[in-house]
PDB file of C-alpha atoms in Angstrom:
ATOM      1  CA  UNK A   1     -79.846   1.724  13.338  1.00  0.00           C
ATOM      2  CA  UNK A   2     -80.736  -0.435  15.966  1.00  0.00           C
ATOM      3  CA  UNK A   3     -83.215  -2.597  14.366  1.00  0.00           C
ATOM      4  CA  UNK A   4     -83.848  -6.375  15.175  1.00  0.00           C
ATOM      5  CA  UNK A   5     -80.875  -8.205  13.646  1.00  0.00           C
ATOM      6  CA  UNK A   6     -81.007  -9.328   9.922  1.00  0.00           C
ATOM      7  CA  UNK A   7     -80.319 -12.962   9.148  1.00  0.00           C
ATOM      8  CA  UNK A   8     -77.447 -11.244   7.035  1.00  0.00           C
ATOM      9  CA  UNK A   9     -75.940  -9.664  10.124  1.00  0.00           C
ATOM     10  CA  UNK A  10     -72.799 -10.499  10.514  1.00  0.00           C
ATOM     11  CA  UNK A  11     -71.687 -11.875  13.807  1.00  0.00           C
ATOM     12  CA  UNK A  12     -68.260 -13.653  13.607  1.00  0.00           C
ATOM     13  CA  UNK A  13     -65.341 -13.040  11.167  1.00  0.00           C
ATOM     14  CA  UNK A  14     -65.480 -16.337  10.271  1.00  0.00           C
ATOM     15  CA  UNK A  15     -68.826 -15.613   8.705  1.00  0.00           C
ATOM     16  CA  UNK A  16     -66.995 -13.568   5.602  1.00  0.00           C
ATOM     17  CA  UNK A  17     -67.125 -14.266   2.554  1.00  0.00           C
ATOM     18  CA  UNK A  18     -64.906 -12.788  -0.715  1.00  0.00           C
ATOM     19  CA  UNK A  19     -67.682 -11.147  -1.918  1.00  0.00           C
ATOM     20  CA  UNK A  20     -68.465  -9.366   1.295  1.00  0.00           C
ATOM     21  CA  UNK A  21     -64.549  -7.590   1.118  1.00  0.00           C
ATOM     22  CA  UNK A  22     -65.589  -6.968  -2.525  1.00  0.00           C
ATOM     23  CA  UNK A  23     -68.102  -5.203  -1.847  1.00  0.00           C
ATOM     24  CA  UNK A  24     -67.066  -2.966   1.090  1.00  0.00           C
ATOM     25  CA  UNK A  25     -63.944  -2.610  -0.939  1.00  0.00           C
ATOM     26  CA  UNK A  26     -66.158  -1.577  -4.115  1.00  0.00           C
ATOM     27  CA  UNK A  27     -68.288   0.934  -1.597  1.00  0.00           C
ATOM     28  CA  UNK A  28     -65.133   2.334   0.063  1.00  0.00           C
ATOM     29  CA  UNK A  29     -63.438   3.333  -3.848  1.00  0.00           C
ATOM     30  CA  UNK A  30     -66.850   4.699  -4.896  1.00  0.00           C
ATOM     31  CA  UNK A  31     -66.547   7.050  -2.002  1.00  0.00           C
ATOM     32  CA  UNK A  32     -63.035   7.994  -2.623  1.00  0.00           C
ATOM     33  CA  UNK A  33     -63.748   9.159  -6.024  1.00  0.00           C
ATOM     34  CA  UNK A  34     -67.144  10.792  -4.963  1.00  0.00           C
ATOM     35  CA  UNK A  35     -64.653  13.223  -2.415  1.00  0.00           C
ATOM     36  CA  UNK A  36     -61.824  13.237  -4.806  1.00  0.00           C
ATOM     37  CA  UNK A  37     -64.229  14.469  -7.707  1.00  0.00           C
ATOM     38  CA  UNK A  38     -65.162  17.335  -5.019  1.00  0.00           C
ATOM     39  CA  UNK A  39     -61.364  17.793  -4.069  1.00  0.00           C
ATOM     40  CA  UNK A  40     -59.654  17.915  -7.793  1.00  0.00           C
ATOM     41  CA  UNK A  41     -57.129  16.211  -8.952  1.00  0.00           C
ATOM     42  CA  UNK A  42     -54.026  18.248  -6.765  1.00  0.00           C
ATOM     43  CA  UNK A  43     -53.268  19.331  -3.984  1.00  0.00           C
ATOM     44  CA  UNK A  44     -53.093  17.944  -0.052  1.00  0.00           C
ATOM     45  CA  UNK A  45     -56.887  16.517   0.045  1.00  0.00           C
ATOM     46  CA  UNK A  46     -56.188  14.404  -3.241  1.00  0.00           C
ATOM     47  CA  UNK A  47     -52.663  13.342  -2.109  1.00  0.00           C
ATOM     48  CA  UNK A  48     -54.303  11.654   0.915  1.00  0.00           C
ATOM     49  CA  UNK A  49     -57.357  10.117  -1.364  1.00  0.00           C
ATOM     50  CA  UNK A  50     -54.889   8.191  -3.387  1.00  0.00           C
ATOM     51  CA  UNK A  51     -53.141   7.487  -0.089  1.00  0.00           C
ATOM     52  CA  UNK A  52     -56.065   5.991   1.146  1.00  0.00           C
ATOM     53  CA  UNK A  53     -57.388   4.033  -1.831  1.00  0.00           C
ATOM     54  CA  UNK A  54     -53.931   2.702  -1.881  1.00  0.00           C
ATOM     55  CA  UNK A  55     -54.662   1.279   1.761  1.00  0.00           C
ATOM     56  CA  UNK A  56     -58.059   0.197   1.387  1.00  0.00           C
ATOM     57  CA  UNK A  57     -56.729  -1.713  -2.079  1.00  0.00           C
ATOM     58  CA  UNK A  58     -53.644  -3.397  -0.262  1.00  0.00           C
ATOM     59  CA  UNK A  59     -56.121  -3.885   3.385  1.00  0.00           C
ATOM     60  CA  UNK A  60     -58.921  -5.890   0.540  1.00  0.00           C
ATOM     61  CA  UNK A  61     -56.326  -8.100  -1.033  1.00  0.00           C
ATOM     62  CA  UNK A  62     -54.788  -9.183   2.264  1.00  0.00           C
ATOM     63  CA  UNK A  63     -58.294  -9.905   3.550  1.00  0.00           C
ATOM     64  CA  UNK A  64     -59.030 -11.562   0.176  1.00  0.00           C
ATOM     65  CA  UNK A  65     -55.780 -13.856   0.393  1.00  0.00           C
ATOM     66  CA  UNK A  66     -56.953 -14.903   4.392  1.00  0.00           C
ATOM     67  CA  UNK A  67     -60.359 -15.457   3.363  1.00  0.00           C
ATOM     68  CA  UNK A  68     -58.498 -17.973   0.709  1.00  0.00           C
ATOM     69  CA  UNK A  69     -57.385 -20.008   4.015  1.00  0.00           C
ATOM     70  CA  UNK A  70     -59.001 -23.354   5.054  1.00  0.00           C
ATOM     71  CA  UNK A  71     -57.969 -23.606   8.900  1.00  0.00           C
ATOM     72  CA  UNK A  72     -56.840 -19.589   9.567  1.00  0.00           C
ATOM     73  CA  UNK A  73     -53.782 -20.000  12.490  1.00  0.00           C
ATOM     74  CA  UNK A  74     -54.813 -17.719  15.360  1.00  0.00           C
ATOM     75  CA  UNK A  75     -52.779 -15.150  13.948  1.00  0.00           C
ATOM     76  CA  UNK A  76     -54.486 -15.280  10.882  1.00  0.00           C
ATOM     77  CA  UNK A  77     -57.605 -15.270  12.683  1.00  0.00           C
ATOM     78  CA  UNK A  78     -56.757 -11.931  14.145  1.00  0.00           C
ATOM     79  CA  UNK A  79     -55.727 -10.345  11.201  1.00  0.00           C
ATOM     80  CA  UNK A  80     -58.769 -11.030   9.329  1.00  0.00           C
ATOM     81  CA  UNK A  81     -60.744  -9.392  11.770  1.00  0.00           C
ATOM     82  CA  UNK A  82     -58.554  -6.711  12.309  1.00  0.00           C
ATOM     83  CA  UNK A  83     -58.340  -5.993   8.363  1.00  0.00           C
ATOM     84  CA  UNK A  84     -61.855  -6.499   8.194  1.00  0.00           C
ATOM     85  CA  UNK A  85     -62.554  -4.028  11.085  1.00  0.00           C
ATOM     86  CA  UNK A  86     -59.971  -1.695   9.003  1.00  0.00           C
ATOM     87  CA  UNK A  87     -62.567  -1.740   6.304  1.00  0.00           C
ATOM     88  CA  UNK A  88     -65.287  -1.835   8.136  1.00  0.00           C
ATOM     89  CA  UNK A  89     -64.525   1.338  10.174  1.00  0.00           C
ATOM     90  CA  UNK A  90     -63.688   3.261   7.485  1.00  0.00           C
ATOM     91  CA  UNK A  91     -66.780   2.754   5.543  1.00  0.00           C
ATOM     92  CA  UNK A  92     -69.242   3.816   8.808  1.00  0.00           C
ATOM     93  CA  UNK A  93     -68.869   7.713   8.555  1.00  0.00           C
ATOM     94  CA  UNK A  94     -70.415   7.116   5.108  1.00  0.00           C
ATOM     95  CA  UNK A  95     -73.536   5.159   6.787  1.00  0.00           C
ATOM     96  CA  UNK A  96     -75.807   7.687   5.364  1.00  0.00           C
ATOM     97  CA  UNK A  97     -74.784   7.174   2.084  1.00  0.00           C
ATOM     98  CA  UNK A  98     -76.454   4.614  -0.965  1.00  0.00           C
ATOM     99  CA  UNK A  99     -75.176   1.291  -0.895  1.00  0.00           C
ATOM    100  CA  UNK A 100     -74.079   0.958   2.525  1.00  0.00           C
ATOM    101  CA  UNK A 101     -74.839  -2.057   4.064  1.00  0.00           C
ATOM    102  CA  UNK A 102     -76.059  -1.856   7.370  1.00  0.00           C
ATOM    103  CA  UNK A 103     -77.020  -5.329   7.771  1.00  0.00           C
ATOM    104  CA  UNK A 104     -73.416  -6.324   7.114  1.00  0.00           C
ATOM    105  CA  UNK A 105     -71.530  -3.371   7.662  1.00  0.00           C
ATOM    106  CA  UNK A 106     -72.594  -1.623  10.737  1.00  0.00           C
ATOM    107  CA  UNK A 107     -72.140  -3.812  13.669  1.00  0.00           C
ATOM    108  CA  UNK A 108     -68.487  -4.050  14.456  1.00  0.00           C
ATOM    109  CA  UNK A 109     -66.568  -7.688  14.440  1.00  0.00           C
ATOM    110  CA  UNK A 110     -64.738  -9.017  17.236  1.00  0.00           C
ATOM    111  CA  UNK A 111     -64.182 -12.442  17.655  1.00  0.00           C
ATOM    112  CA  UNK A 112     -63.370 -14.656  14.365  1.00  0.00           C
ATOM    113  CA  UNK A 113     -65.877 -17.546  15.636  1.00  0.00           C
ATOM    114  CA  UNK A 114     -67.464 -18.443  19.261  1.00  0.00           C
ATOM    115  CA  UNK A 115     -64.859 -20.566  20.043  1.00  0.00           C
ATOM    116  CA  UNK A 116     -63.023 -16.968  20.414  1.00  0.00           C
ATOM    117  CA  UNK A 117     -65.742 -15.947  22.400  1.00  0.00           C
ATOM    118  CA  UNK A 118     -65.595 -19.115  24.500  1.00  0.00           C
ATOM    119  CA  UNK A 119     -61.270 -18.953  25.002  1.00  0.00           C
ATOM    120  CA  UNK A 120     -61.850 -15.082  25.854  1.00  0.00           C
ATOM    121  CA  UNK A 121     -63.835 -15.557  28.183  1.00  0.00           C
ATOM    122  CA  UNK A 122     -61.677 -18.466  29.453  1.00  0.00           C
ATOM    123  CA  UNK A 123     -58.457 -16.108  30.015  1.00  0.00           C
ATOM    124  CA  UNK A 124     -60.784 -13.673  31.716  1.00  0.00           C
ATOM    125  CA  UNK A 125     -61.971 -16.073  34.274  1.00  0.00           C
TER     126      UNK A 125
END
């Protein structure tokens, strides 16, 4: 998709909200099933579907609990859009699929605000 940008495109990490994780979470678990459904309920392929819903679960909540933070340190800045990015990558092989978001969803994340950008771009220099 390479569309002119949405007003809903995100841009910056710092531009997340709860219900964003919620719903990439949401999309990622409907997925999951969807394959595990195809799978069945043993062997290897299901093993690593509950692996990986365990992941995505634990990867939402600690986005959830950043996204809970006033004034993110720097480390917390990075780890909300790393975890984000987790998500975020995860869900893109399933682009094709209802209820992806590609206004949201498909353009990857990697500063937390421009005043990342900006301090970036002051190391580089």
């Amino acid at each position: 998709m390479t569309g002119p940008q949405s007003d809903r495109t995100l841009t910056y990490a710092a531009h997340l909200t709860r219900e964003d994780v919620s719903a990439l979470e949401t999309f990622l678990i409907t997925q999951l099933v969807r394959v595990h459904e195809e799978v069945g309920e043993t062997g290897e392929a299901s093993f690593a579907m509950q692996s990986l819903l365990s992941l995505f679960s634990d990867s939402a909540g600690f986005l959830h609990a950043l996204l809970r933070l006033k004034q993110p340190d720097e480390w917390q800045r990075a780890a909300i859009v790393r975890e984000w990015q987790r998500l975020r990558g995860a869900a893109h092989p399933f682009n094709h699929r209802a209820g992806f978001d590609h206004d949201r969803w498909w353009k990857q994340v990697h500063h937390y605000d421009a005043s990342d950008v900006t301090a970036e771009w002051e190391r580089k220099r």
